[in-house]
Coordinates of C-alpha atoms in Angstrom, one line a residue:
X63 CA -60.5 6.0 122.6
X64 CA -57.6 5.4 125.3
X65 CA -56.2 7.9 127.1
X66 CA -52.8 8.2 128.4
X67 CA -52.6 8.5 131.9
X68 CA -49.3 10.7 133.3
X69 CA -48.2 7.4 135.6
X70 CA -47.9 5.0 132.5
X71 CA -46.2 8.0 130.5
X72 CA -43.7 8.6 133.7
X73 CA -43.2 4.4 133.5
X74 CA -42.5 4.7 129.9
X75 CA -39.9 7.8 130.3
X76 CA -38.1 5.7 133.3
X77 CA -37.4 2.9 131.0
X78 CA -36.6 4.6 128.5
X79 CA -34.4 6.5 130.0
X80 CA -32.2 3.6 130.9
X81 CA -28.5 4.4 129.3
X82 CA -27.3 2.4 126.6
X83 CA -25.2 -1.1 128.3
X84 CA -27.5 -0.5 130.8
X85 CA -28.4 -3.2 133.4
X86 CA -32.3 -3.9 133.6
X87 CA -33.3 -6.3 136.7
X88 CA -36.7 -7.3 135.8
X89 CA -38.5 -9.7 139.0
X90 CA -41.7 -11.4 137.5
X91 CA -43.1 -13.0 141.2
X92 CA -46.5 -13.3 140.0
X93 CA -48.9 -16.2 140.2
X94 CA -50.8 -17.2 136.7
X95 CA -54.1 -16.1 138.0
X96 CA -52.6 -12.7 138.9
X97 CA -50.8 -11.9 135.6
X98 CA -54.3 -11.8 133.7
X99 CA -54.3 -8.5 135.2
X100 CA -50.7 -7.6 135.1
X101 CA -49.7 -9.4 131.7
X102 CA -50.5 -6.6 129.4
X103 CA -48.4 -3.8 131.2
X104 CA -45.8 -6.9 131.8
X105 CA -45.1 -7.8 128.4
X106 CA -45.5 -3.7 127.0
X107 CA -42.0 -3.3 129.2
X108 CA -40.4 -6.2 128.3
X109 CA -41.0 -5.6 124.3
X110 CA -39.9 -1.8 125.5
X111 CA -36.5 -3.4 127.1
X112 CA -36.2 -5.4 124.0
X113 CA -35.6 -2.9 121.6
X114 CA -33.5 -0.5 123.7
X115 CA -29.4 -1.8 123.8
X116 CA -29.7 -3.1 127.3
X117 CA -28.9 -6.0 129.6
X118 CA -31.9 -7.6 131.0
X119 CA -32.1 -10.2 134.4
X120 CA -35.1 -11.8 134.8
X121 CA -35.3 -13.5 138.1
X122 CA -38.0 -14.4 140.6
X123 CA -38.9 -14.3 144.4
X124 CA -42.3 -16.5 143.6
X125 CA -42.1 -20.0 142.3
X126 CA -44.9 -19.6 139.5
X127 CA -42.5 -16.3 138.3
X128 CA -39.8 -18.2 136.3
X129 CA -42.8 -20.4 134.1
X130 CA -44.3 -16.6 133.5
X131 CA -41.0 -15.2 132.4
X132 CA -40.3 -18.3 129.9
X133 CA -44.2 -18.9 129.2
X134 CA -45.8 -16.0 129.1
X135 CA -43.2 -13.0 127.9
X136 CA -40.4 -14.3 126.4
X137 CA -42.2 -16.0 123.9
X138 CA -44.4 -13.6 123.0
X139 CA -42.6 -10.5 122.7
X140 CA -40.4 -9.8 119.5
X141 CA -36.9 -10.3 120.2
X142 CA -34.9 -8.5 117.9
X143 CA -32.9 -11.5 115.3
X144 CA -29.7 -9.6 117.1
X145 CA -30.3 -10.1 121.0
X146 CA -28.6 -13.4 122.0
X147 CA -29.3 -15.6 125.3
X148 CA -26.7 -15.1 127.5
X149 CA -25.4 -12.0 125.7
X150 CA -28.2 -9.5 126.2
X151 CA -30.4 -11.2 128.5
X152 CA -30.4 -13.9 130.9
X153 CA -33.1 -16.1 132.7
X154 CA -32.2 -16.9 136.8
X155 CA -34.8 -18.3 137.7
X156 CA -35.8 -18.8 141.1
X157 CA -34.9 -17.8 144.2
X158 CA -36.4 -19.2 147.4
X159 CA -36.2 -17.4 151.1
X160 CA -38.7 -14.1 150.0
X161 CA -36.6 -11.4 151.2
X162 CA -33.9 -12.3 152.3
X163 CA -33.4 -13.7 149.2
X164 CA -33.6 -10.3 147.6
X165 CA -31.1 -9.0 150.0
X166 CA -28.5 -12.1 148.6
X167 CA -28.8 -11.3 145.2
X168 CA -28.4 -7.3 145.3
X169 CA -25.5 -8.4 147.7
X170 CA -23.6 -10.5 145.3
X171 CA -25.4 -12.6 142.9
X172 CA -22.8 -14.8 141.9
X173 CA -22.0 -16.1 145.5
X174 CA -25.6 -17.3 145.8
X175 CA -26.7 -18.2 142.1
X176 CA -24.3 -20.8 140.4
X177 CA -26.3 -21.4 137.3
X178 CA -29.7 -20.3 135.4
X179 CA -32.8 -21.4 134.9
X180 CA -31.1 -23.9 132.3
X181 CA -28.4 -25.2 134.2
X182 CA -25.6 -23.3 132.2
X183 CA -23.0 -21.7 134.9
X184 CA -23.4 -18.0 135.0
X185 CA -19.6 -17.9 134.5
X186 CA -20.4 -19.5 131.0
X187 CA -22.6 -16.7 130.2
X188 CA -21.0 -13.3 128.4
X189 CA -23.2 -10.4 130.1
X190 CA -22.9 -11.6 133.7
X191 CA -19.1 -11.5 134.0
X192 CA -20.0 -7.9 134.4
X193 CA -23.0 -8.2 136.7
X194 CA -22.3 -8.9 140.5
X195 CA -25.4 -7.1 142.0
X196 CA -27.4 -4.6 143.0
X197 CA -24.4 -1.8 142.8
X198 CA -24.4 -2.8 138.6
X199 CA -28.0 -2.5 137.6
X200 CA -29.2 1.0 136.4
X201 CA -33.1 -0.2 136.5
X202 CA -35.1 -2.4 138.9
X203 CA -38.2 -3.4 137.7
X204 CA -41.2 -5.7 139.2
X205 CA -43.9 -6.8 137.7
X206 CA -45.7 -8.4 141.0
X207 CA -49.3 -9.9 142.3
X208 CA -47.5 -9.6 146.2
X209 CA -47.2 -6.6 148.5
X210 CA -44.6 -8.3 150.5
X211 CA -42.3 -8.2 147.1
X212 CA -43.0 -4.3 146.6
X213 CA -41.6 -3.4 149.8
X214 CA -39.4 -6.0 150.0
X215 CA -37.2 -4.9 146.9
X216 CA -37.6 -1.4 147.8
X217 CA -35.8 -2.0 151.4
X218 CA -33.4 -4.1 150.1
X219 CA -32.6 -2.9 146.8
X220 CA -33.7 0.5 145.9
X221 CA -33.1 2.3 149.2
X222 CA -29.6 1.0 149.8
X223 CA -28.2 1.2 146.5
X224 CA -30.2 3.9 145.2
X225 CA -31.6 1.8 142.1
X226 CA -34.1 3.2 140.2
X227 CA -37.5 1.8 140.7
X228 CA -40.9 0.5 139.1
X229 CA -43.6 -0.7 140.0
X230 CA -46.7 -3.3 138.0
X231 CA -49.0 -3.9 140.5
X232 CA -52.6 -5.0 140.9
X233 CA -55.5 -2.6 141.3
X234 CA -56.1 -4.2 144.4
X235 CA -52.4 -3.3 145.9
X236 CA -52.7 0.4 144.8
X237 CA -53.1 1.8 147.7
X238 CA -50.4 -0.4 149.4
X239 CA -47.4 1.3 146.5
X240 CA -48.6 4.9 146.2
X241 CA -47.1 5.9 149.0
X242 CA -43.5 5.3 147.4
X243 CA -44.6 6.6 144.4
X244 CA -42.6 8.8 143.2
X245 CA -39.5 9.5 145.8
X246 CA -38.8 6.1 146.2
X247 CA -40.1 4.5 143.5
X248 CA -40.0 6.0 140.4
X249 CA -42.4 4.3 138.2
X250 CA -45.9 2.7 138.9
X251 CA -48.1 1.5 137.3
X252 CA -51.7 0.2 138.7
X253 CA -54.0 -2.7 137.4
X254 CA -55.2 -3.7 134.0
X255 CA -56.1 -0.6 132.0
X256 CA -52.1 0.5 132.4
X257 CA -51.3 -2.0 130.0
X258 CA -53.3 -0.8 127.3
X259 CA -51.8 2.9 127.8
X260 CA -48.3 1.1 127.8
X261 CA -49.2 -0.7 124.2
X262 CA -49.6 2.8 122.7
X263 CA -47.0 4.3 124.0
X264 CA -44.6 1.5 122.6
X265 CA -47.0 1.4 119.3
X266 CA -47.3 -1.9 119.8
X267 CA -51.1 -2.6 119.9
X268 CA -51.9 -5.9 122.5
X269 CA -54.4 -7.7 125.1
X270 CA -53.9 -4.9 126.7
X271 CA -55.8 -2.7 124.4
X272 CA -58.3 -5.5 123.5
X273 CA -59.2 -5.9 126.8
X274 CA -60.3 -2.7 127.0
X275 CA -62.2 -3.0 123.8
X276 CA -63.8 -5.9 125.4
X277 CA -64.5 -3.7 128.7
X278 CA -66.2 -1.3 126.6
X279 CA -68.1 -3.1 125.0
X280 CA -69.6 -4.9 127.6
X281 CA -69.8 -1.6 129.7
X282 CA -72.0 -0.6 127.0
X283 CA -74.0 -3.6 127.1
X284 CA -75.1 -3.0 130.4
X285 CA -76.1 0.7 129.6
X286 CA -78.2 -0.3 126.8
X287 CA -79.5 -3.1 129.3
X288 CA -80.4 -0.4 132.2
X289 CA -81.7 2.1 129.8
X290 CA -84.5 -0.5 128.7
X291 CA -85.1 -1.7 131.8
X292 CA -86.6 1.7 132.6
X293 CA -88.0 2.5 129.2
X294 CA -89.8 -0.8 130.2
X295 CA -90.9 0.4 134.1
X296 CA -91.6 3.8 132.5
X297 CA -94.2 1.8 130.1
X298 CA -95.8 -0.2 132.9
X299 CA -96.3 2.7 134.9
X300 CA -98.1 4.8 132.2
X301 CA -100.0 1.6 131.6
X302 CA -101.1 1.2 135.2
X303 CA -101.6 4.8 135.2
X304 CA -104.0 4.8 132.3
X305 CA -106.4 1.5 133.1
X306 CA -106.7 3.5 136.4

């Protein structure tokens, strides 16, 4: 069985917590290879976003981040029949210059993003009439495989507008986010077992969860492995022990 640890519960509790009309900037700046670990946790927040009446930006910072977002979580999370493109969420896409490119877009998105990922003019699309930045989004989220976009967004978005903050990281960049954790950023969440705490939080059973299955199982493997290996040198040994 999978416990719930009090980080993915706190991650759960910031999202949910995100007023309804809210504004939800989700960054996905994550390489393929990275969001094997990440994907789980990545896609348990986006089906969480989904089904709460919010606005939701996806844009990237990392040019692999925009073939995640249309590749990889929209497609595979279940979008109510009632959430339209354009209406209640909206893809950017990417945007180049790491972060100073952050600092653009919590400035003023429209005066540096014309049109999304699909070419149609932002001033064509209903939700972003209302959406000029930073100052208009209740909830920053990153899903991320780079240090360099942790602390970026946090000195250039949640420190001088005061968004709220959370973090999906890789095991490996733990240490690197903790510190932030939980004054400055107000939701983390750490490597892969996360996502399979996020999948029952939303009831919403994933790869998270059967990765952890398959963890298990192969965790158990080895046990039973190691535990013959020295039934078998305990044998030998009385053997050796005996002919002497």
């Amino acid at each position: 069985p999978i416990s719930v640890g009090a980080k993915s519960k706190a991650f759960y509790t910031l999202v949910d917590g995100v007023p309804s009309g809210g504004v939800v900037v989700y960054v996905v700046d994550c390489e393929i290879g990275g969001w094997a670990e990440l994907g789980a946790a990545g896609l348990g927040v986006a089906q969480h976003l989904f089904r709460k009446p919010v606005k939701i930006v996806f844009v990237s910072f990392q040019v692999q981040g925009p073939m995640i977002v249309t590749g990889q979580i929209l497609p595979k999370v279940d979008i109510p029949p009632e959430k339209k493109y354009g209406t209640d969420y909206v893809v950017l896409g990417y945007v180049a210059g790491g972060e100073t490119g952050m600092a653009a877009v919590a400035a003023d998105i429209h005066a540096l993003i014309r049109n999304d990922l699909y070419g149609t003019p932002l001033a064509n699309l209903p939700m972003m009439k209302d959406i000029g930045g930073a100052r208009d989004a209740d909830l920053l989220i990153t899903a991320t495989s780079a240090t360099d976009t942790v602390e970026g967004l946090l000195r250039q978005w949640a420190t001088p507008y005061g968004v709220k903050y959370g973090i999906i990281c890789l095991g490996v960049m733990g240490p690197a986010a903790e510190p932030f954790y939980p004054k400055q950023a107000q939701g983390l969440m750490v490597g892969s077992r996360v996502g399979a705490e996020y999948e029952l939080l939303i009831k919403k059973p994933g790869p998270g969860l059967a990765d952890m299955d398959a963890q298990s199982m192969a965790h158990l493997l080895a046990i039973a492995f190691i535990a013959l290996g020295n039934i078998g040198y305990l044998y030998q040994r009385k053997i050796k022990g005996g002919t002497k």
